[in-house]
XYZ file of C-alpha atoms in Angstrom:
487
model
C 0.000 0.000 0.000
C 1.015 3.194 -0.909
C 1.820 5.907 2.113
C 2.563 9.341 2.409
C 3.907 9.680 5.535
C 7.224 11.874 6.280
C 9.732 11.345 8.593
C 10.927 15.213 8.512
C 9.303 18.031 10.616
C 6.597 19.166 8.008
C 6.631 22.615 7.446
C 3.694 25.022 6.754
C 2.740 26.100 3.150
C 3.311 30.338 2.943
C 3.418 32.101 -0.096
C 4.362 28.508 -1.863
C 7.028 27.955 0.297
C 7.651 24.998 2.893
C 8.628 26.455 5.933
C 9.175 26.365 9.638
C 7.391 28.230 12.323
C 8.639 31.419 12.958
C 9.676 30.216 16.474
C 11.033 27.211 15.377
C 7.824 25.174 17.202
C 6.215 22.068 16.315
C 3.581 19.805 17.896
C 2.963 16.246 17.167
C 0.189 14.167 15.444
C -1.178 11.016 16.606
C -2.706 7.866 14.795
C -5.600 7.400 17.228
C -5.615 3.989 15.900
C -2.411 3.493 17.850
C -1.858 6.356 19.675
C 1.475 6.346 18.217
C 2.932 9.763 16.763
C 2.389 9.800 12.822
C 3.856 13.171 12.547
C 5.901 16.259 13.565
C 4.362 19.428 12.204
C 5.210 23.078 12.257
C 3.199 25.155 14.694
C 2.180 28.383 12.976
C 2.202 31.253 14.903
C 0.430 34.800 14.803
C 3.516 36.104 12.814
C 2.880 32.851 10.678
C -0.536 33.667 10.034
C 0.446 37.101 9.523
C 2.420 36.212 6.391
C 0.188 33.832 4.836
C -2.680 36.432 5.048
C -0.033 38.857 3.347
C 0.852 36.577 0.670
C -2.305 35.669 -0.007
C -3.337 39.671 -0.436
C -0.401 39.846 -2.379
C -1.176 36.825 -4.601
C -4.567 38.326 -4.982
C -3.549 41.286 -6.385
C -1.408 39.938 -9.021
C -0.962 39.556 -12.585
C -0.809 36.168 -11.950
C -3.796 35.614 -10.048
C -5.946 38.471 -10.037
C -5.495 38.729 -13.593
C -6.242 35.518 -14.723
C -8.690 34.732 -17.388
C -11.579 32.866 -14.831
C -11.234 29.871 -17.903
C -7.640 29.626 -16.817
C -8.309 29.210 -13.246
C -11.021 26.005 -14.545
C -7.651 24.248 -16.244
C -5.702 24.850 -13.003
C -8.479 23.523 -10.476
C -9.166 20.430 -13.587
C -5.512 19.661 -12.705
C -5.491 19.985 -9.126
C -8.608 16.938 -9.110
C -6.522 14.950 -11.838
C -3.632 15.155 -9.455
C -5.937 14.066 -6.278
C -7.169 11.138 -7.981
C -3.701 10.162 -9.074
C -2.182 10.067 -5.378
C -5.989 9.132 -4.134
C -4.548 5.629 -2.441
C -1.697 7.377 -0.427
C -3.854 10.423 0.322
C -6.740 7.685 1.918
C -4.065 6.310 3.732
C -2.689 9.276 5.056
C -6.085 10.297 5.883
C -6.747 6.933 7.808
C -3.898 6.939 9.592
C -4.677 10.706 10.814
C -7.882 10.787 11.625
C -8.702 7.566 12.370
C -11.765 6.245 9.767
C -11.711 3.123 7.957
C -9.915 2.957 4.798
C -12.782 2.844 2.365
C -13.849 5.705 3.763
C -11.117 7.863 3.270
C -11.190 6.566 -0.252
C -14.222 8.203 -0.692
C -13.499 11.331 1.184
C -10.482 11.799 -1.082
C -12.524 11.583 -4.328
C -15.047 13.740 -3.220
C -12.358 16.389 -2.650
C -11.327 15.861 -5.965
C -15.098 16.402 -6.986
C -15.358 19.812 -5.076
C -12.277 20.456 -7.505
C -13.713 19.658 -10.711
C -17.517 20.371 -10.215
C -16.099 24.618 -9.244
C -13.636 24.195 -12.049
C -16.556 24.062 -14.518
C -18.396 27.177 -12.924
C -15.137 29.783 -12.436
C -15.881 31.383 -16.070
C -19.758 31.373 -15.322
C -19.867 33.390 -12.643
C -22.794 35.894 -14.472
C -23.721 39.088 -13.244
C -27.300 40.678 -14.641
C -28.616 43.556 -16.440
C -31.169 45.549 -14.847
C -33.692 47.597 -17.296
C -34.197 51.091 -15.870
C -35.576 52.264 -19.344
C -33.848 54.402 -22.313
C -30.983 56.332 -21.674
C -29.400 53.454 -19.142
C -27.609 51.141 -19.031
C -27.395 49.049 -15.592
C -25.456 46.171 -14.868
C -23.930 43.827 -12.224
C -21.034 41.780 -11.786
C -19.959 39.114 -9.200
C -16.099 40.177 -8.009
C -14.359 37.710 -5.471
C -14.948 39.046 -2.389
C -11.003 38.542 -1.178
C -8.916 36.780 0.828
C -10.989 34.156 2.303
C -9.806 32.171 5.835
C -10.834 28.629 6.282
C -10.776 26.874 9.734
C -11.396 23.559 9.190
C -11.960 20.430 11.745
C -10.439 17.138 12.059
C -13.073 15.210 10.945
C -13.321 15.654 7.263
C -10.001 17.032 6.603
C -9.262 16.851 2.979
C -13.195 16.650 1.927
C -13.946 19.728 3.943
C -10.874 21.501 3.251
C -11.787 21.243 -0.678
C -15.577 22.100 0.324
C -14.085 25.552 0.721
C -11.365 26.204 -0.696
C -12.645 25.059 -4.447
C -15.679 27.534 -4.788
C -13.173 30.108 -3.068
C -10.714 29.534 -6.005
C -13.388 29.333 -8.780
C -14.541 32.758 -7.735
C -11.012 33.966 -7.890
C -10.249 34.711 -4.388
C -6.881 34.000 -2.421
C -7.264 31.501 0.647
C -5.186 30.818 4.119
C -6.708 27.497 5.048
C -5.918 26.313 8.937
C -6.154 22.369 9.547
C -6.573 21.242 12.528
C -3.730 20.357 14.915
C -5.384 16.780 15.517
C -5.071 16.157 11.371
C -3.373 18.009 9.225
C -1.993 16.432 7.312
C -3.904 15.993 3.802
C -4.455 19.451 3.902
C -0.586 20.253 3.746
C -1.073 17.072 0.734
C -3.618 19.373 -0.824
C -1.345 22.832 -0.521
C 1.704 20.658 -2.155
C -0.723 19.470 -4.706
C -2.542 22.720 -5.680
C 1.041 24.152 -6.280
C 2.440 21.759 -8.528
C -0.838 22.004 -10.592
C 0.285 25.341 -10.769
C -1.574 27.041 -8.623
C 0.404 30.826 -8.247
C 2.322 30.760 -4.744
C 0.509 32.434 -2.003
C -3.186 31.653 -3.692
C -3.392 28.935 -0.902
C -1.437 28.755 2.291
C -1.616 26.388 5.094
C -1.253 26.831 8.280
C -1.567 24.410 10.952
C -1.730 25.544 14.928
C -3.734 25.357 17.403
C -6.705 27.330 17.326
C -6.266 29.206 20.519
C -3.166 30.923 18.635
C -3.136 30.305 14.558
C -7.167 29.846 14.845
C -7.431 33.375 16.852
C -4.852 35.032 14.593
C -6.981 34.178 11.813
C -10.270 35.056 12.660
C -9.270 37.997 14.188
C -6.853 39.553 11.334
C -8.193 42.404 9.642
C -6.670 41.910 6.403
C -8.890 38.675 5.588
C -12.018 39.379 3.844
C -14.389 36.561 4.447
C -14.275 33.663 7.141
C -15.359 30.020 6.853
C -15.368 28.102 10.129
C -16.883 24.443 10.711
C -16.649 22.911 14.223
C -18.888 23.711 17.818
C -21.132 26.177 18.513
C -19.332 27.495 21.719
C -16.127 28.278 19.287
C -18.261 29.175 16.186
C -19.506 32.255 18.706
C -16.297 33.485 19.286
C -14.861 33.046 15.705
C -17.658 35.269 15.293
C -17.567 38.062 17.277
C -13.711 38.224 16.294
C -14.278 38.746 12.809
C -17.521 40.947 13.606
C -14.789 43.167 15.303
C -13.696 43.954 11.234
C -16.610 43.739 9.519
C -15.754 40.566 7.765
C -18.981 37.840 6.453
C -18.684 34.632 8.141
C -20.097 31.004 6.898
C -21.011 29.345 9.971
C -21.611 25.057 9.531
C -21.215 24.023 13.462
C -23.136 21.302 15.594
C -26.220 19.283 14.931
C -28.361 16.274 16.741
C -30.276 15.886 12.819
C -33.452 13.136 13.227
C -34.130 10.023 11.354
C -37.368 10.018 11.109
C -39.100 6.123 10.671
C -42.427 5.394 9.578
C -43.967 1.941 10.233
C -44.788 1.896 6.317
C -40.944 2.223 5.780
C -38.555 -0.402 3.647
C -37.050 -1.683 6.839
C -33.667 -3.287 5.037
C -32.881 0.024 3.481
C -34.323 2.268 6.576
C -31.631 -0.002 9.002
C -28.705 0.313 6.772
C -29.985 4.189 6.187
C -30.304 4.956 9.784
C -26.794 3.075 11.130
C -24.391 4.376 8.054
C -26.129 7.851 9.372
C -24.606 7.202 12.992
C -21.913 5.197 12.405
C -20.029 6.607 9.717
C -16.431 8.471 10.573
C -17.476 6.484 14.466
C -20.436 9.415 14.500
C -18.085 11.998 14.578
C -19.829 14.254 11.963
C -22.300 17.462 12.252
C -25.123 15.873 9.898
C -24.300 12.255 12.073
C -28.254 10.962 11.924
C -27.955 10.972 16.249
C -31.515 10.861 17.288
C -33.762 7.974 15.605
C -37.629 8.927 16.026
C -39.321 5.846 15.296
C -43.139 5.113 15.019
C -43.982 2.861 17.962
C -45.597 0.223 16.131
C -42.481 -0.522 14.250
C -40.198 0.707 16.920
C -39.751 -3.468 17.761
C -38.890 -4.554 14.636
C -36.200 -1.094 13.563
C -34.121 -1.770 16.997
C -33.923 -5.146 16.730
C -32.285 -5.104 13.678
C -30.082 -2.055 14.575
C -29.006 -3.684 17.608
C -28.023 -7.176 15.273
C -26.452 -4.699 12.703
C -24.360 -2.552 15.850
C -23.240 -6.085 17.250
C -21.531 -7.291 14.364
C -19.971 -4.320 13.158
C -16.072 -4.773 13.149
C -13.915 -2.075 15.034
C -10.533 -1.598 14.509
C -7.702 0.350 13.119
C -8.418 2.229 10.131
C -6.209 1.413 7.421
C -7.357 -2.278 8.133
C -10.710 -1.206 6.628
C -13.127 -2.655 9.643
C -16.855 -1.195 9.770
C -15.861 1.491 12.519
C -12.667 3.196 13.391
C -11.460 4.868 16.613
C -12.573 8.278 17.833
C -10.568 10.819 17.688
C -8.335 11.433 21.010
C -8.828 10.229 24.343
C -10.447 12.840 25.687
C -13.472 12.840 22.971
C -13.737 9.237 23.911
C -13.945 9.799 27.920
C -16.749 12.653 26.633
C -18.353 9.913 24.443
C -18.320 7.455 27.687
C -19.865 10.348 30.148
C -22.494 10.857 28.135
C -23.361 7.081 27.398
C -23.342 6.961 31.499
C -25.440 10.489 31.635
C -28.217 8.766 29.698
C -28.519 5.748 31.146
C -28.600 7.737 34.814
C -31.287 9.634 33.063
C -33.513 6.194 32.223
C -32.391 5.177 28.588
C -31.461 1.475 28.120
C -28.591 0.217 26.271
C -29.477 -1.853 23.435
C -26.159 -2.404 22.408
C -22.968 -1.050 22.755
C -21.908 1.421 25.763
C -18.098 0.311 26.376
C -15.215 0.553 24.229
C -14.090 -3.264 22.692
C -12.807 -6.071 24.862
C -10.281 -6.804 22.379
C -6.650 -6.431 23.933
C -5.110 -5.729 20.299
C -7.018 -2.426 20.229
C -5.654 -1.189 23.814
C -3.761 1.410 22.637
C -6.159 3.084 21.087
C -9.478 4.919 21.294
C -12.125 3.133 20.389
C -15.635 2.771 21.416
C -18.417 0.350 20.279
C -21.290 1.252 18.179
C -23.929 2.142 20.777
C -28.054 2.092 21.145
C -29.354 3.933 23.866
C -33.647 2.918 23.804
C -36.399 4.439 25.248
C -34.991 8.210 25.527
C -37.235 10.926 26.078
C -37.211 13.891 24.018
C -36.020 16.028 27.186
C -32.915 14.226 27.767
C -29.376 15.195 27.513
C -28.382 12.787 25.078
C -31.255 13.359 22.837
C -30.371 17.761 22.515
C -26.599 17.834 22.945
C -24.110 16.832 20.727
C -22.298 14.027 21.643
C -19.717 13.599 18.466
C -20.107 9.927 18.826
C -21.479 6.736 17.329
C -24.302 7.333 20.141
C -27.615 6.745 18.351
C -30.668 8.185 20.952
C -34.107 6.117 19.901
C -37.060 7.772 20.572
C -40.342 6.728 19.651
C -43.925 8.589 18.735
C -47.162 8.036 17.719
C -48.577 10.310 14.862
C -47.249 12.955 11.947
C -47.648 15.617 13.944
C -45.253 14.378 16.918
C -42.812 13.355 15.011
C -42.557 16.935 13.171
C -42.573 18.285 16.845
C -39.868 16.015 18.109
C -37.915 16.388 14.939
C -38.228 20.357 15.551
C -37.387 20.052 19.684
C -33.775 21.109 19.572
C -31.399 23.908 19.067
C -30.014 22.548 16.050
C -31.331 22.299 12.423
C -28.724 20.703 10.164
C -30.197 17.528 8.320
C -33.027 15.353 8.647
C -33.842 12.101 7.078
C -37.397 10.659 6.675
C -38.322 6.870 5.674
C -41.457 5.972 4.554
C -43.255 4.638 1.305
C -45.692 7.525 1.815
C -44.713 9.976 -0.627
C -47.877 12.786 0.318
C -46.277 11.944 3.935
C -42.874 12.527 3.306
C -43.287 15.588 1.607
C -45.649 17.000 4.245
C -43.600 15.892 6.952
C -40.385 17.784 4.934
C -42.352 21.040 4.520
C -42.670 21.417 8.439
C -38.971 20.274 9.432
C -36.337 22.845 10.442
C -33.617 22.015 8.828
C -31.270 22.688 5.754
C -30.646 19.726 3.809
C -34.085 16.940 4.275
C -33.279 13.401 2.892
C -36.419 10.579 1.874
C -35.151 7.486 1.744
C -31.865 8.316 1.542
C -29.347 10.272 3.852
C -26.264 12.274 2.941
C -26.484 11.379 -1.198
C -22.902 10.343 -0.964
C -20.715 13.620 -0.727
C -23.521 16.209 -1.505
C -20.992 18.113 -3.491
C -23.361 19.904 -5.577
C -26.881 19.945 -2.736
C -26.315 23.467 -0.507
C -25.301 22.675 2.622
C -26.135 24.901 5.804
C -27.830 25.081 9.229
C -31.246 26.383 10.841
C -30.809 27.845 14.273
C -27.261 26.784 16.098
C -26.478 24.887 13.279
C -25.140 27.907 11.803
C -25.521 30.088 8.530
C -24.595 30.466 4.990
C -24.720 27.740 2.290
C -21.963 25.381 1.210
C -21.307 23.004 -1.402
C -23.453 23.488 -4.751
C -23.955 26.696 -6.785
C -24.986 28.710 -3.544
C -22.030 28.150 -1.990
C -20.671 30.828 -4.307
C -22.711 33.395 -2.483
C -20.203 33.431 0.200
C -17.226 33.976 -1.877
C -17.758 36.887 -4.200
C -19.749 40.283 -4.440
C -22.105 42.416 -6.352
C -20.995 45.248 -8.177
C -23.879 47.881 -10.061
C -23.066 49.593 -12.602
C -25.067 52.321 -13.577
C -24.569 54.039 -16.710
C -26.425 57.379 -18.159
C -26.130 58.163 -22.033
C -27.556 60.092 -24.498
C-alpha cells in the first residue's frame, strides 16, 4: 500500500514555500488507531498567520492571479482533481492513519475532494452578473467580483473533503485563501497545498497553516486583512470566531453542531431504513455534524427497527483504520472519555442500552481509542443525550405516535442541520419535509454520498450560509452595479 507519511518536521505552506514556524515550534500528530505519533508538524504562529494572510493579499492582487482569465483558473483547479485522484490511495491512507476512519472511507473522502475540484472548475468562467432595465438612456449592470482573501478553519473530521468544500468555490470565484487544519489532522491538507502548487496554482493563492486554534485559529479570525471567514466545528467556538471577525466587519459562513433526526415510519422499507439509519450514525465512528444521532421511530415498528439495529451494531467490526473494519477509533482520548460520560449520563437519566456502551474487549485495540457502536432505547425527548451533541457513534431512539409528533420532536432542539425521513408515503414525506427545520431533508436516503453539488447549511445553532453546490458561491464573491447614463 502506498503511504505518504514523512519522517521530517513538516513545514507550513506560505506564499508557496515549505517552511518552519517562525519560532522554530512544532507539535505532534497522533494515529488514534495506535496512539502512536504519525507526525511532527510546524506550529504556525500569529507572525505565521500574519504572512500567509499577506501573501495571499499579495497573490490576490497579481498579474498572476488576479489577472487571470476565470477559464484559466477552470484548467488549473481540472488539474489539481486529476492530481488528487492520481495520489488518491496514499492520500486515503494518510487520511486513515490521521484521523482515524476506515480505509474505504477515506477513499471516498479523497474523491469527493477531488469532486469539489472539478464540479467549481466548470463554474469559475460562469460566474454571471445581470442587467437591470431602468428604461432608455441606461444602461445598468452587475457583476460578481471575489470578495477577497478568504480564511478557512477547518476540523479534524473531514479534513481533505472539507478543506476542498471551501477552498474550491473560493478559487473558482477567484479569491486568495489561508486554510488552517486542525492540529489533531493536518496532514492531507498540507497534501492538498503541495498538490494545488504543482498544478500550478500561483504561490501564495493557498497557504496552510496548521496551529492550534487558541493561537493560529485566533490570529486568523481575528486579522483584519482577511475578507471573508469560513469556520466548521462547535457552537461554543463558532460564537467566538464570530464576534472576532464581527470586530472587522468581515462575512462569516457558519456550519457548526447538529443532533439531525431520522425520522421512521412503520410503512418504511425496513432493510434500506436499518442500513440508512446506522451508516447515518456510524459513519467516521459518529463523529460528523449531519451524524443521523436521534432515531424517532413510530412505535408500532419501533420493535422490529431496533432489533435489527441492535443485530447490525453487534456485528460491526472495530478496529484500526487502514485495516478497513466497519468502525474506526474516535478521535483522542479525551473525545472518547466525553463519548463514555455521556453514554453513562443517559442511562442515569432512564435510557437502556441496546447495544454497545463500552469501548471493545479486544486487547489488540488497547492502545487506542475506540468505542463500540452504541443504542441507547427508550430516551425521552427532554434528555441530555437526545439535545446535545455528543460527536459519537451514540444513536438516541425515541419513539412517537402520529405525523404531527414526530414533526414536533424532529423540531425540539437547538439545532437544524439535516433530517432524514423513511417511509413509502410519498404525500407523507413531503408534508412531513415542509414542516422540518432544517437545511438539507433526505427521503429514503441520507447524505447522497458527498452532496458536493446539494447546498449545505444550518437552521438555528447549526449555523448560517450555504456550502457546497452553486450557492455556496454566495459566500465567496460580491455584487458590483453599474449604472450608466447616455444620451
Amino acid at each position: 500500500m502506498a503511504t505518504e507519511t514523512r519522517t521530517q518536521v513538516e513545514g507550513l505552506i506560505i506564499d508557496g514555500q515549505r517552511v518552519p514556524a517562525s519560532d522554530g515550534r512544532t507539535f505532534d500528530v497522533y494515529d488514534p488507531s495506535s496512539g502512536e505519533v504519525l507526525a511532527t508538524v510546524a506550529k504556525a504562529t500569529k507572525d505565521d498567520v500574519k504572512r500567509a494572510v499577506q501573501a495571499a493579499r499579495a497573490a490576490l492582487e497579481s498579474k498572476a492571479w488576479g489577472g487571470l482569465a476565470p477559464a484559466e483558473r477552470g484548467r488549473i483547479m481540472i488539474r489539481i482533481a486529476q492530481a488528487i485522484r492520481e495520489r488518491a490511495e496514499a492520500l486515503a491512507e494518510l487520511e486513515s492513519r490521521d484521523n482515524g476512519k476506515p480505509l474505504r472511507q477515506a477513499r471516498a473522502d479523497v474523491q469527493v475532494a477531488a469532486r469539489y475540484f472539478e464540479f467549481f472548475a466548470g463554474i469559475a468562467d460562469k460566474i454571471m452578473g445581470n442587467t437591470i432595465p431602468l428604461g432608455p438612456g441606461f444602461l445598468d449592470y452587475t457583476v460578481r467580483e471575489p470578495i477577497g482573501v478568504s480564511a478557512q478553519i477547518v476540523p479534524w473530521n473531514y479534513p481533505i473533503q472539507i478543506g476542498a468544500r471551501g477552498v474550491a468555490p473560493a478559487l473558482a470565484a477567484g479569491c486568495s485563501v489561508v486554510l488552517k487544519p486542525s492540529s489533531e489532522a493536518p496532514m492531507t491538507a498540507l497534501r492538498l497545498g503541495e498538490i494545488a502548487l504543482a498544478a500550478g496554482l500561483p504561490p501564495g493563492v493557498l497557504n496552510v497553516v496548521p496551529g492550534t486554534g487558541s493561537e493560529a485559529g485566533v490570529a486568523l479570525a481575528s486579522d483584519p486583512d482577511i475578507n471573508q471567514l469560513t469556520f466548521t466545528g462547535s457552537v461554543d467556538v463558532g460564537v467566538q470566531v464570530a464576534k472576532m471577525a464581527a470586530d472587522n466587519v468581515v462575512p462569516v459562513v457558519m456550519e457548526l453542531g447538529g443532533k439531525s433526526p431520522n425520522i421512521v415510519f412503520a410503512d418504511a422499507d425496513l432493510d434500506l431504513t436499518v442500513q440508512g439509519v446506522a451508516n447515518a450514525i456510524f459513519q467516521n465512528a459518529g463523529q460528523t455534524c449531519s451524524a443521523g444521532s436521534r432515531l424517532l421511530v413510530e412505535r408500532k415498528a419501533h420493535d422490529a427497527i431496533v432489533e435489527r439495529l441492535a443485530a447490525r451494531a453487534k456485528s460491526m467490526r472495530v478496529g484500526p483504520g487502514v485495516s478497513d473494519p466497519d468502525m474506526g477509533p474516535i478521535i483522542s482520548r479525551r473525545q472518547l472519555e466525553t463519548i463514555e460520560n455521556y453514554v453513562k449520563i443517559g442511562t442515569s437519566e432512564g435510557a437502556t442500552l441496546a447495544a454497545g456502551g463500552e469501548r471493545p474487549s479486544n486487547p489488540l485495540l488497547g492502545n487506542g481509542f475506540y468505542f463500540m457502536p452504541t443504542l441507547l432505547d427508550r430516551v425521552s425527548p427532554q434528555m441530555r443525550i437526545a439535545q446535545e451533541e455528543i460527536f459519537g457513534p451514540v444513536l438516541a431512539i425515541i419513539s412517537f405516535d402520529s405525523l404531527d409528533e414526530a414533526a414536533e420532536l424532529a423540531n425540539r432542539s437547538q439545532y437544524g442541520l439535516v433530517a432524514g425521513i423513511w417511509t413509502r408515503d410519498i404525500n407523507k414525506a413531503m408534508a412531513l419535509a415542509s414542516r422540518i427545520k432544517a437545511g438539507q431533508v433526505f427521503i429514503n436516503t441520507y447524505g447522497a454520498g458527498g452532496g458536493v453539488e446539494l447546498p449545505f447549511g444550518g437552521y438555528k445553532k447549526s449555523g448560517y450560509g450555504r456550502e457546497k453546490g452553486l450557492e455556496s458561491l454566495a459566500s465567496y464573491t460580491q455584487v458590483k452595479n453599474v449604472c450608466v447614463k447616455y444620451a
